[in-house]
């Protein structure tokens, strides 16, 4: 696996890959600190494309002033070994100056879908995500790109950007969401789980359990507001400190729903335990399903 840290090296390496086989390239963008969830994205990408390019870039523009960019785990050598083990062809691992050179002045902002849920608690976060993902798409020009559904709002923001800006590499239909990988107790895999104490990690299992219970209730006709209140109460009883949001939303626009309709819906939750903010989401079947 080649590791490119400059755009010139990246461009040459991509030219070589495109000349091999059918040359279809899949991009798996990451911020490193890889876990099984990321490796699943690489495996899915390998089945769909001829070559997988992964990127590792801890993107300063998606960290808020109160979020500790410096504390974000960085383990490039270990991550590179994992990616190589999964058959990744190329790793794009630029320094900050390579992505944001002096004078960088552009911001990509996707209104609406970026604004509620995590966007409300993390102002500017999705602008940072959209800006860097558009840059990564332009640099790698992949035929397809893979993202975890764990960050469901992020996926919706990226798809909206691709649709609105008529992106072709990749086009919106080639932005693939991969279902969340879960631990045996149902907790969504996340780089943040490493910040949980053993007791907090035990309590975290209440999140997927309470979400499944709420979805079952809503799909069986229970009132949405009441079901979400019960979900929040179950999390507090299990040891969570606070709930940022627990929302049933349209799965595409992420507009909040008061009841299931005919189109796909999603239950999205963010809750805090100790200093750690956990997010999760699950599908809810539309009424006609
Ligand atoms: O999901 C992530 O790891 C990041 O938000 C992404 C998509 C790589 C952009 O920095």
PDB file of C-alpha atoms and ligand atoms in Angstrom:
ATOM      1  CA  UNK A   1       0.000   0.000   0.000  1.00  0.00           C
ATOM      2  CA  UNK A   2       1.438   3.358  -0.999  1.00  0.00           C
ATOM      3  CA  UNK A   3       1.126   6.279   1.424  1.00  0.00           C
ATOM      4  CA  UNK A   4       0.781   9.706  -0.203  1.00  0.00           C
ATOM      5  CA  UNK A   5       1.273  12.796   1.914  1.00  0.00           C
ATOM      6  CA  UNK A   6       1.383  15.382  -0.892  1.00  0.00           C
ATOM      7  CA  UNK A   7      -1.047  16.078  -3.751  1.00  0.00           C
ATOM      8  CA  UNK A   8       1.673  15.420  -6.365  1.00  0.00           C
ATOM      9  CA  UNK A   9       2.363  11.946  -5.021  1.00  0.00           C
ATOM     10  CA  UNK A  10      -1.382  11.301  -4.702  1.00  0.00           C
ATOM     11  CA  UNK A  11      -2.016  12.330  -8.332  1.00  0.00           C
ATOM     12  CA  UNK A  12       0.763  10.069  -9.663  1.00  0.00           C
ATOM     13  CA  UNK A  13      -0.370   7.117  -7.557  1.00  0.00           C
ATOM     14  CA  UNK A  14      -3.974   7.565  -8.753  1.00  0.00           C
ATOM     15  CA  UNK A  15      -2.835   7.685 -12.405  1.00  0.00           C
ATOM     16  CA  UNK A  16      -1.060   4.362 -11.917  1.00  0.00           C
ATOM     17  CA  UNK A  17      -4.133   2.783 -10.268  1.00  0.00           C
ATOM     18  CA  UNK A  18      -6.476   4.003 -13.003  1.00  0.00           C
ATOM     19  CA  UNK A  19      -4.320   2.283 -15.625  1.00  0.00           C
ATOM     20  CA  UNK A  20      -4.695  -1.083 -13.845  1.00  0.00           C
ATOM     21  CA  UNK A  21      -7.719  -3.319 -14.477  1.00  0.00           C
ATOM     22  CA  UNK A  22     -11.045  -1.522 -14.919  1.00  0.00           C
ATOM     23  CA  UNK A  23      -9.563   1.149 -12.708  1.00  0.00           C
ATOM     24  CA  UNK A  24     -12.692   1.897 -10.642  1.00  0.00           C
ATOM     25  CA  UNK A  25     -11.641   3.672  -7.476  1.00  0.00           C
ATOM     26  CA  UNK A  26     -13.517   3.744  -4.166  1.00  0.00           C
ATOM     27  CA  UNK A  27     -12.715   6.325  -1.509  1.00  0.00           C
ATOM     28  CA  UNK A  28     -13.107   5.682   2.220  1.00  0.00           C
ATOM     29  CA  UNK A  29     -12.580   9.013   4.019  1.00  0.00           C
ATOM     30  CA  UNK A  30     -11.619   8.760   7.712  1.00  0.00           C
ATOM     31  CA  UNK A  31      -9.990  10.718  10.500  1.00  0.00           C
ATOM     32  CA  UNK A  32      -7.973   7.662  11.574  1.00  0.00           C
ATOM     33  CA  UNK A  33      -8.163   5.901  14.973  1.00  0.00           C
ATOM     34  CA  UNK A  34      -9.599   3.068  12.920  1.00  0.00           C
ATOM     35  CA  UNK A  35     -11.852   0.363  14.333  1.00  0.00           C
ATOM     36  CA  UNK A  36     -13.859  -2.518  12.922  1.00  0.00           C
ATOM     37  CA  UNK A  37     -16.516  -0.078  11.620  1.00  0.00           C
ATOM     38  CA  UNK A  38     -13.953   1.637   9.350  1.00  0.00           C
ATOM     39  CA  UNK A  39     -12.529  -1.697   8.219  1.00  0.00           C
ATOM     40  CA  UNK A  40     -16.040  -2.792   7.246  1.00  0.00           C
ATOM     41  CA  UNK A  41     -16.237   0.261   4.970  1.00  0.00           C
ATOM     42  CA  UNK A  42     -12.968  -0.794   3.325  1.00  0.00           C
ATOM     43  CA  UNK A  43     -14.241  -4.372   2.880  1.00  0.00           C
ATOM     44  CA  UNK A  44     -17.477  -3.129   1.311  1.00  0.00           C
ATOM     45  CA  UNK A  45     -15.496  -0.802  -0.936  1.00  0.00           C
ATOM     46  CA  UNK A  46     -13.259  -3.651  -2.069  1.00  0.00           C
ATOM     47  CA  UNK A  47     -16.232  -5.690  -3.236  1.00  0.00           C
ATOM     48  CA  UNK A  48     -17.515  -2.768  -5.343  1.00  0.00           C
ATOM     49  CA  UNK A  49     -14.350  -1.251  -6.832  1.00  0.00           C
ATOM     50  CA  UNK A  50     -11.018  -2.318  -8.289  1.00  0.00           C
ATOM     51  CA  UNK A  51      -8.950  -0.203  -5.924  1.00  0.00           C
ATOM     52  CA  UNK A  52      -9.654   1.277  -2.512  1.00  0.00           C
ATOM     53  CA  UNK A  53      -8.140   4.594  -1.506  1.00  0.00           C
ATOM     54  CA  UNK A  54      -8.507   5.513   2.168  1.00  0.00           C
ATOM     55  CA  UNK A  55      -7.823   8.938   3.575  1.00  0.00           C
ATOM     56  CA  UNK A  56      -6.758   9.825   7.079  1.00  0.00           C
ATOM     57  CA  UNK A  57      -7.008  13.497   7.926  1.00  0.00           C
ATOM     58  CA  UNK A  58      -7.979  14.933  11.304  1.00  0.00           C
ATOM     59  CA  UNK A  59      -9.892  17.875   9.908  1.00  0.00           C
ATOM     60  CA  UNK A  60      -9.491  20.973  12.109  1.00  0.00           C
ATOM     61  CA  UNK A  61     -12.447  22.711  10.425  1.00  0.00           C
ATOM     62  CA  UNK A  62     -14.959  20.262  11.866  1.00  0.00           C
ATOM     63  CA  UNK A  63     -13.845  20.757  15.486  1.00  0.00           C
ATOM     64  CA  UNK A  64     -15.549  23.482  17.517  1.00  0.00           C
ATOM     65  CA  UNK A  65     -13.706  25.905  19.786  1.00  0.00           C
ATOM     66  CA  UNK A  66     -14.758  23.810  22.811  1.00  0.00           C
ATOM     67  CA  UNK A  67     -13.744  20.509  21.194  1.00  0.00           C
ATOM     68  CA  UNK A  68     -10.214  19.250  21.756  1.00  0.00           C
ATOM     69  CA  UNK A  69      -8.630  18.819  18.319  1.00  0.00           C
ATOM     70  CA  UNK A  70      -5.222  18.114  19.884  1.00  0.00           C
ATOM     71  CA  UNK A  71      -6.621  15.278  21.996  1.00  0.00           C
ATOM     72  CA  UNK A  72      -8.097  13.465  18.983  1.00  0.00           C
ATOM     73  CA  UNK A  73      -6.326  10.071  18.775  1.00  0.00           C
ATOM     74  CA  UNK A  74      -3.626   9.899  16.097  1.00  0.00           C
ATOM     75  CA  UNK A  75      -2.056   6.508  15.294  1.00  0.00           C
ATOM     76  CA  UNK A  76      -1.016   6.677  11.643  1.00  0.00           C
ATOM     77  CA  UNK A  77       1.366   3.679  11.657  1.00  0.00           C
ATOM     78  CA  UNK A  78      -1.184   1.352  13.290  1.00  0.00           C
ATOM     79  CA  UNK A  79      -3.980   2.625  11.018  1.00  0.00           C
ATOM     80  CA  UNK A  80      -1.834   2.166   7.901  1.00  0.00           C
ATOM     81  CA  UNK A  81      -1.054  -1.429   8.908  1.00  0.00           C
ATOM     82  CA  UNK A  82      -4.780  -2.160   9.324  1.00  0.00           C
ATOM     83  CA  UNK A  83      -5.640  -0.633   5.945  1.00  0.00           C
ATOM     84  CA  UNK A  84      -2.866  -2.557   4.232  1.00  0.00           C
ATOM     85  CA  UNK A  85      -4.146  -5.753   5.869  1.00  0.00           C
ATOM     86  CA  UNK A  86      -7.569  -5.078   4.321  1.00  0.00           C
ATOM     87  CA  UNK A  87      -6.099  -4.708   0.836  1.00  0.00           C
ATOM     88  CA  UNK A  88      -6.251  -0.936   0.559  1.00  0.00           C
ATOM     89  CA  UNK A  89      -4.191   0.213  -2.446  1.00  0.00           C
ATOM     90  CA  UNK A  90      -3.393   3.770  -1.411  1.00  0.00           C
ATOM     91  CA  UNK A  91      -3.543   5.869   1.744  1.00  0.00           C
ATOM     92  CA  UNK A  92      -3.930   9.641   1.386  1.00  0.00           C
ATOM     93  CA  UNK A  93      -2.596  11.117   4.630  1.00  0.00           C
ATOM     94  CA  UNK A  94      -1.989  14.843   4.086  1.00  0.00           C
ATOM     95  CA  UNK A  95      -0.751  17.383   6.608  1.00  0.00           C
ATOM     96  CA  UNK A  96      -3.048  20.303   7.472  1.00  0.00           C
ATOM     97  CA  UNK A  97      -1.117  22.746   5.207  1.00  0.00           C
ATOM     98  CA  UNK A  98      -1.666  20.421   2.240  1.00  0.00           C
ATOM     99  CA  UNK A  99      -5.464  20.653   2.653  1.00  0.00           C
ATOM    100  CA  UNK A 100      -5.709  24.207   3.967  1.00  0.00           C
ATOM    101  CA  UNK A 101      -2.746  26.184   2.585  1.00  0.00           C
ATOM    102  CA  UNK A 102      -2.224  29.771   3.687  1.00  0.00           C
ATOM    103  CA  UNK A 103      -4.995  31.936   2.274  1.00  0.00           C
ATOM    104  CA  UNK A 104      -7.582  29.145   2.146  1.00  0.00           C
ATOM    105  CA  UNK A 105     -10.873  31.073   2.137  1.00  0.00           C
ATOM    106  CA  UNK A 106     -13.694  28.775   1.044  1.00  0.00           C
ATOM    107  CA  UNK A 107     -16.468  27.305   3.164  1.00  0.00           C
ATOM    108  CA  UNK A 108     -19.037  24.773   1.944  1.00  0.00           C
ATOM    109  CA  UNK A 109     -22.292  25.096   3.852  1.00  0.00           C
ATOM    110  CA  UNK A 110     -25.316  22.830   3.282  1.00  0.00           C
ATOM    111  CA  UNK A 111     -28.349  24.583   4.745  1.00  0.00           C
ATOM    112  CA  UNK A 112     -31.298  22.755   6.297  1.00  0.00           C
ATOM    113  CA  UNK A 113     -30.000  19.252   6.770  1.00  0.00           C
ATOM    114  CA  UNK A 114     -26.892  20.575   8.616  1.00  0.00           C
ATOM    115  CA  UNK A 115     -28.802  22.730  11.056  1.00  0.00           C
ATOM    116  CA  UNK A 116     -30.682  20.566  13.572  1.00  0.00           C
ATOM    117  CA  UNK A 117     -29.604  17.518  15.595  1.00  0.00           C
ATOM    118  CA  UNK A 118     -25.787  17.490  15.919  1.00  0.00           C
ATOM    119  CA  UNK A 119     -25.567  20.698  13.893  1.00  0.00           C
ATOM    120  CA  UNK A 120     -27.376  22.574  16.662  1.00  0.00           C
ATOM    121  CA  UNK A 121     -24.891  21.466  19.328  1.00  0.00           C
ATOM    122  CA  UNK A 122     -21.846  21.736  17.067  1.00  0.00           C
ATOM    123  CA  UNK A 123     -22.122  24.984  15.056  1.00  0.00           C
ATOM    124  CA  UNK A 124     -19.913  24.917  11.955  1.00  0.00           C
ATOM    125  CA  UNK A 125     -19.184  21.206  12.286  1.00  0.00           C
ATOM    126  CA  UNK A 126     -20.983  20.160   9.098  1.00  0.00           C
ATOM    127  CA  UNK A 127     -19.522  23.084   7.143  1.00  0.00           C
ATOM    128  CA  UNK A 128     -16.125  21.669   8.086  1.00  0.00           C
ATOM    129  CA  UNK A 129     -17.187  18.169   7.038  1.00  0.00           C
ATOM    130  CA  UNK A 130     -18.692  19.313   3.710  1.00  0.00           C
ATOM    131  CA  UNK A 131     -15.648  21.474   2.911  1.00  0.00           C
ATOM    132  CA  UNK A 132     -13.112  18.728   3.520  1.00  0.00           C
ATOM    133  CA  UNK A 133     -15.176  15.982   1.853  1.00  0.00           C
ATOM    134  CA  UNK A 134     -15.614  18.086  -1.280  1.00  0.00           C
ATOM    135  CA  UNK A 135     -11.850  18.652  -1.313  1.00  0.00           C
ATOM    136  CA  UNK A 136     -11.177  14.932  -0.857  1.00  0.00           C
ATOM    137  CA  UNK A 137     -13.622  14.118  -3.675  1.00  0.00           C
ATOM    138  CA  UNK A 138     -11.893  16.615  -5.967  1.00  0.00           C
ATOM    139  CA  UNK A 139      -8.423  15.369  -5.066  1.00  0.00           C
ATOM    140  CA  UNK A 140      -9.164  11.641  -5.445  1.00  0.00           C
ATOM    141  CA  UNK A 141     -11.994  11.827  -8.064  1.00  0.00           C
ATOM    142  CA  UNK A 142     -13.381   8.479  -6.875  1.00  0.00           C
ATOM    143  CA  UNK A 143     -16.033   6.522  -8.758  1.00  0.00           C
ATOM    144  CA  UNK A 144     -17.732   5.866  -5.415  1.00  0.00           C
ATOM    145  CA  UNK A 145     -17.306   6.780  -1.750  1.00  0.00           C
ATOM    146  CA  UNK A 146     -18.224   4.888   1.415  1.00  0.00           C
ATOM    147  CA  UNK A 147     -19.419   6.389   4.709  1.00  0.00           C
ATOM    148  CA  UNK A 148     -20.767   4.804   7.881  1.00  0.00           C
ATOM    149  CA  UNK A 149     -24.467   5.247   8.634  1.00  0.00           C
ATOM    150  CA  UNK A 150     -23.363   5.744  12.252  1.00  0.00           C
ATOM    151  CA  UNK A 151     -22.904   9.427  11.322  1.00  0.00           C
ATOM    152  CA  UNK A 152     -26.286   9.568   9.619  1.00  0.00           C
ATOM    153  CA  UNK A 153     -26.577  13.349   9.533  1.00  0.00           C
ATOM    154  CA  UNK A 154     -23.101  13.599   8.021  1.00  0.00           C
ATOM    155  CA  UNK A 155     -24.150  11.163   5.283  1.00  0.00           C
ATOM    156  CA  UNK A 156     -27.296  13.218   4.586  1.00  0.00           C
ATOM    157  CA  UNK A 157     -25.225  16.420   4.400  1.00  0.00           C
ATOM    158  CA  UNK A 158     -22.736  14.868   1.964  1.00  0.00           C
ATOM    159  CA  UNK A 159     -25.493  13.442  -0.246  1.00  0.00           C
ATOM    160  CA  UNK A 160     -27.294  16.791  -0.312  1.00  0.00           C
ATOM    161  CA  UNK A 161     -24.058  18.548  -1.265  1.00  0.00           C
ATOM    162  CA  UNK A 162     -23.374  16.022  -4.053  1.00  0.00           C
ATOM    163  CA  UNK A 163     -26.930  16.410  -5.383  1.00  0.00           C
ATOM    164  CA  UNK A 164     -26.982  20.217  -5.186  1.00  0.00           C
ATOM    165  CA  UNK A 165     -23.540  20.704  -6.738  1.00  0.00           C
ATOM    166  CA  UNK A 166     -24.065  18.080  -9.479  1.00  0.00           C
ATOM    167  CA  UNK A 167     -20.973  16.196  -8.390  1.00  0.00           C
ATOM    168  CA  UNK A 168     -19.938  13.526 -10.864  1.00  0.00           C
ATOM    169  CA  UNK A 169     -16.958  11.919  -9.133  1.00  0.00           C
ATOM    170  CA  UNK A 170     -18.643  10.564  -7.165  1.00  0.00           C
ATOM    171  CA  UNK A 171     -22.237  11.269  -8.197  1.00  0.00           C
ATOM    172  CA  UNK A 172     -24.855  11.269  -5.447  1.00  0.00           C
ATOM    173  CA  UNK A 173     -25.970   7.698  -6.191  1.00  0.00           C
ATOM    174  CA  UNK A 174     -22.407   6.481  -5.679  1.00  0.00           C
ATOM    175  CA  UNK A 175     -22.196   7.813  -2.133  1.00  0.00           C
ATOM    176  CA  UNK A 176     -22.771   4.581  -0.273  1.00  0.00           C
ATOM    177  CA  UNK A 177     -23.936   4.409   3.355  1.00  0.00           C
ATOM    178  CA  UNK A 178     -22.827   1.291   5.213  1.00  0.00           C
ATOM    179  CA  UNK A 179     -24.922   0.068   8.181  1.00  0.00           C
ATOM    180  CA  UNK A 180     -23.465   0.727  11.633  1.00  0.00           C
ATOM    181  CA  UNK A 181     -21.214  -1.968  13.071  1.00  0.00           C
ATOM    182  CA  UNK A 182     -22.184  -2.867  16.643  1.00  0.00           C
ATOM    183  CA  UNK A 183     -20.503  -4.538  19.603  1.00  0.00           C
ATOM    184  CA  UNK A 184     -22.159  -7.732  20.941  1.00  0.00           C
ATOM    185  CA  UNK A 185     -24.293  -5.690  23.366  1.00  0.00           C
ATOM    186  CA  UNK A 186     -25.556  -3.504  20.535  1.00  0.00           C
ATOM    187  CA  UNK A 187     -23.408  -0.416  21.233  1.00  0.00           C
ATOM    188  CA  UNK A 188     -22.441   1.287  17.961  1.00  0.00           C
ATOM    189  CA  UNK A 189     -18.699   1.085  17.261  1.00  0.00           C
ATOM    190  CA  UNK A 190     -17.109   4.488  17.628  1.00  0.00           C
ATOM    191  CA  UNK A 191     -13.693   5.994  18.284  1.00  0.00           C
ATOM    192  CA  UNK A 192     -15.369   7.725  21.240  1.00  0.00           C
ATOM    193  CA  UNK A 193     -16.137   4.464  23.078  1.00  0.00           C
ATOM    194  CA  UNK A 194     -12.525   4.395  24.233  1.00  0.00           C
ATOM    195  CA  UNK A 195     -13.279   7.385  26.500  1.00  0.00           C
ATOM    196  CA  UNK A 196     -15.901   5.417  28.509  1.00  0.00           C
ATOM    197  CA  UNK A 197     -15.029   3.921  31.906  1.00  0.00           C
ATOM    198  CA  UNK A 198     -16.031   0.243  32.346  1.00  0.00           C
ATOM    199  CA  UNK A 199     -19.180   1.335  34.243  1.00  0.00           C
ATOM    200  CA  UNK A 200     -20.095   3.898  31.585  1.00  0.00           C
ATOM    201  CA  UNK A 201     -19.431   1.337  28.855  1.00  0.00           C
ATOM    202  CA  UNK A 202     -21.910  -0.969  30.626  1.00  0.00           C
ATOM    203  CA  UNK A 203     -24.531   1.784  30.764  1.00  0.00           C
ATOM    204  CA  UNK A 204     -23.976   2.621  27.080  1.00  0.00           C
ATOM    205  CA  UNK A 205     -25.777  -0.597  26.099  1.00  0.00           C
ATOM    206  CA  UNK A 206     -29.015   1.052  27.257  1.00  0.00           C
ATOM    207  CA  UNK A 207     -28.851   3.376  24.231  1.00  0.00           C
ATOM    208  CA  UNK A 208     -29.461   0.833  21.440  1.00  0.00           C
ATOM    209  CA  UNK A 209     -31.855  -1.110  23.690  1.00  0.00           C
ATOM    210  CA  UNK A 210     -33.990   1.960  24.440  1.00  0.00           C
ATOM    211  CA  UNK A 211     -33.943   2.959  20.777  1.00  0.00           C
ATOM    212  CA  UNK A 212     -35.139  -0.475  19.651  1.00  0.00           C
ATOM    213  CA  UNK A 213     -37.921  -0.335  22.246  1.00  0.00           C
ATOM    214  CA  UNK A 214     -38.990   3.127  21.062  1.00  0.00           C
ATOM    215  CA  UNK A 215     -38.999   2.063  17.398  1.00  0.00           C
ATOM    216  CA  UNK A 216     -41.043  -1.048  18.184  1.00  0.00           C
ATOM    217  CA  UNK A 217     -43.553   1.088  20.102  1.00  0.00           C
ATOM    218  CA  UNK A 218     -43.801   3.721  17.358  1.00  0.00           C
ATOM    219  CA  UNK A 219     -44.141   1.100  14.605  1.00  0.00           C
ATOM    220  CA  UNK A 220     -46.943  -0.465  16.671  1.00  0.00           C
ATOM    221  CA  UNK A 221     -48.794   2.830  16.714  1.00  0.00           C
ATOM    222  CA  UNK A 222     -47.664   4.403  20.012  1.00  0.00           C
ATOM    223  CA  UNK A 223     -47.499   8.175  20.212  1.00  0.00           C
ATOM    224  CA  UNK A 224     -44.096   9.414  18.999  1.00  0.00           C
ATOM    225  CA  UNK A 225     -43.656  12.125  21.659  1.00  0.00           C
ATOM    226  CA  UNK A 226     -44.543   9.708  24.462  1.00  0.00           C
ATOM    227  CA  UNK A 227     -42.251   7.003  23.087  1.00  0.00           C
ATOM    228  CA  UNK A 228     -39.337   9.438  22.889  1.00  0.00           C
ATOM    229  CA  UNK A 229     -39.995  10.638  26.448  1.00  0.00           C
ATOM    230  CA  UNK A 230     -39.853   7.008  27.619  1.00  0.00           C
ATOM    231  CA  UNK A 231     -36.616   6.522  25.694  1.00  0.00           C
ATOM    232  CA  UNK A 232     -35.045   9.541  27.414  1.00  0.00           C
ATOM    233  CA  UNK A 233     -36.229   8.367  30.846  1.00  0.00           C
ATOM    234  CA  UNK A 234     -34.752   4.899  30.208  1.00  0.00           C
ATOM    235  CA  UNK A 235     -31.372   6.440  29.347  1.00  0.00           C
ATOM    236  CA  UNK A 236     -31.284   8.600  32.483  1.00  0.00           C
ATOM    237  CA  UNK A 237     -32.293   5.572  34.597  1.00  0.00           C
ATOM    238  CA  UNK A 238     -29.428   3.603  33.040  1.00  0.00           C
ATOM    239  CA  UNK A 239     -26.833   6.219  34.029  1.00  0.00           C
ATOM    240  CA  UNK A 240     -26.732   8.691  31.139  1.00  0.00           C
ATOM    241  CA  UNK A 241     -26.316  12.294  32.343  1.00  0.00           C
ATOM    242  CA  UNK A 242     -28.295  14.128  29.668  1.00  0.00           C
ATOM    243  CA  UNK A 243     -29.913  13.743  26.278  1.00  0.00           C
ATOM    244  CA  UNK A 244     -28.993  16.254  23.553  1.00  0.00           C
ATOM    245  CA  UNK A 245     -31.771  15.047  21.277  1.00  0.00           C
ATOM    246  CA  UNK A 246     -33.995  12.072  20.614  1.00  0.00           C
ATOM    247  CA  UNK A 247     -35.818  12.705  17.348  1.00  0.00           C
ATOM    248  CA  UNK A 248     -37.832  10.753  14.813  1.00  0.00           C
ATOM    249  CA  UNK A 249     -36.963  12.319  11.472  1.00  0.00           C
ATOM    250  CA  UNK A 250     -37.511  11.945   7.744  1.00  0.00           C
ATOM    251  CA  UNK A 251     -34.606   9.759   6.596  1.00  0.00           C
ATOM    252  CA  UNK A 252     -33.613  12.093   3.743  1.00  0.00           C
ATOM    253  CA  UNK A 253     -34.339  15.676   4.840  1.00  0.00           C
ATOM    254  CA  UNK A 254     -33.957  14.876   8.578  1.00  0.00           C
ATOM    255  CA  UNK A 255     -37.005  17.078   9.230  1.00  0.00           C
ATOM    256  CA  UNK A 256     -38.586  16.010  12.568  1.00  0.00           C
ATOM    257  CA  UNK A 257     -41.708  13.826  12.355  1.00  0.00           C
ATOM    258  CA  UNK A 258     -44.608  13.666  14.809  1.00  0.00           C
ATOM    259  CA  UNK A 259     -45.796  10.377  13.299  1.00  0.00           C
ATOM    260  CA  UNK A 260     -44.618   7.751  10.833  1.00  0.00           C
ATOM    261  CA  UNK A 261     -45.597   8.558   7.262  1.00  0.00           C
ATOM    262  CA  UNK A 262     -45.178   6.751   3.951  1.00  0.00           C
ATOM    263  CA  UNK A 263     -41.486   7.500   3.493  1.00  0.00           C
ATOM    264  CA  UNK A 264     -38.484   6.077   5.388  1.00  0.00           C
ATOM    265  CA  UNK A 265     -37.930   7.517   8.862  1.00  0.00           C
ATOM    266  CA  UNK A 266     -34.978   7.408  11.213  1.00  0.00           C
ATOM    267  CA  UNK A 267     -34.683   7.611  14.973  1.00  0.00           C
ATOM    268  CA  UNK A 268     -31.631   9.667  15.904  1.00  0.00           C
ATOM    269  CA  UNK A 269     -30.286  10.124  19.442  1.00  0.00           C
ATOM    270  CA  UNK A 270     -27.344  11.951  21.018  1.00  0.00           C
ATOM    271  CA  UNK A 271     -26.808  11.473  24.743  1.00  0.00           C
ATOM    272  CA  UNK A 272     -24.030  12.265  27.171  1.00  0.00           C
ATOM    273  CA  UNK A 273     -22.462   9.943  29.679  1.00  0.00           C
ATOM    274  CA  UNK A 274     -19.660  11.455  31.764  1.00  0.00           C
ATOM    275  CA  UNK A 275     -17.708  13.651  29.358  1.00  0.00           C
ATOM    276  CA  UNK A 276     -18.571  11.521  26.339  1.00  0.00           C
ATOM    277  CA  UNK A 277     -21.302  12.279  23.820  1.00  0.00           C
ATOM    278  CA  UNK A 278     -22.626   9.148  22.119  1.00  0.00           C
ATOM    279  CA  UNK A 279     -24.746   9.215  18.970  1.00  0.00           C
ATOM    280  CA  UNK A 280     -26.766   6.448  17.373  1.00  0.00           C
ATOM    281  CA  UNK A 281     -29.538   6.058  14.800  1.00  0.00           C
ATOM    282  CA  UNK A 282     -31.832   3.318  13.552  1.00  0.00           C
ATOM    283  CA  UNK A 283     -34.436   3.009  10.777  1.00  0.00           C
ATOM    284  CA  UNK A 284     -38.168   3.015  11.471  1.00  0.00           C
ATOM    285  CA  UNK A 285     -40.390   1.343   8.897  1.00  0.00           C
ATOM    286  CA  UNK A 286     -42.778   3.673   7.068  1.00  0.00           C
ATOM    287  CA  UNK A 287     -46.477   3.096   7.752  1.00  0.00           C
ATOM    288  CA  UNK A 288     -47.100   1.519   4.355  1.00  0.00           C
ATOM    289  CA  UNK A 289     -44.201  -1.011   4.715  1.00  0.00           C
TER     290      UNK A 289
HETATM  291  O1  LIG B   1     -16.578  10.644   9.545  1.00  0.00           O
HETATM  292  C1  LIG B   1     -15.417  11.107   9.574  1.00  0.00           C
HETATM  293  O2  LIG B   1     -14.457  10.436   9.976  1.00  0.00           O
HETATM  294  C2  LIG B   1     -15.163  12.530   9.102  1.00  0.00           C
HETATM  295  O3  LIG B   1     -16.198  13.375   9.456  1.00  0.00           O
HETATM  296  C3  LIG B   1     -14.845  12.623   7.603  1.00  0.00           C
HETATM  297  C4  LIG B   1     -16.030  12.175   6.750  1.00  0.00           C
HETATM  298  C5  LIG B   1     -13.640  11.770   7.265  1.00  0.00           C
HETATM  299  C6  LIG B   1     -14.546  14.069   7.221  1.00  0.00           C
HETATM  300  O4  LIG B   1     -13.478  14.557   7.945  1.00  0.00           O
END
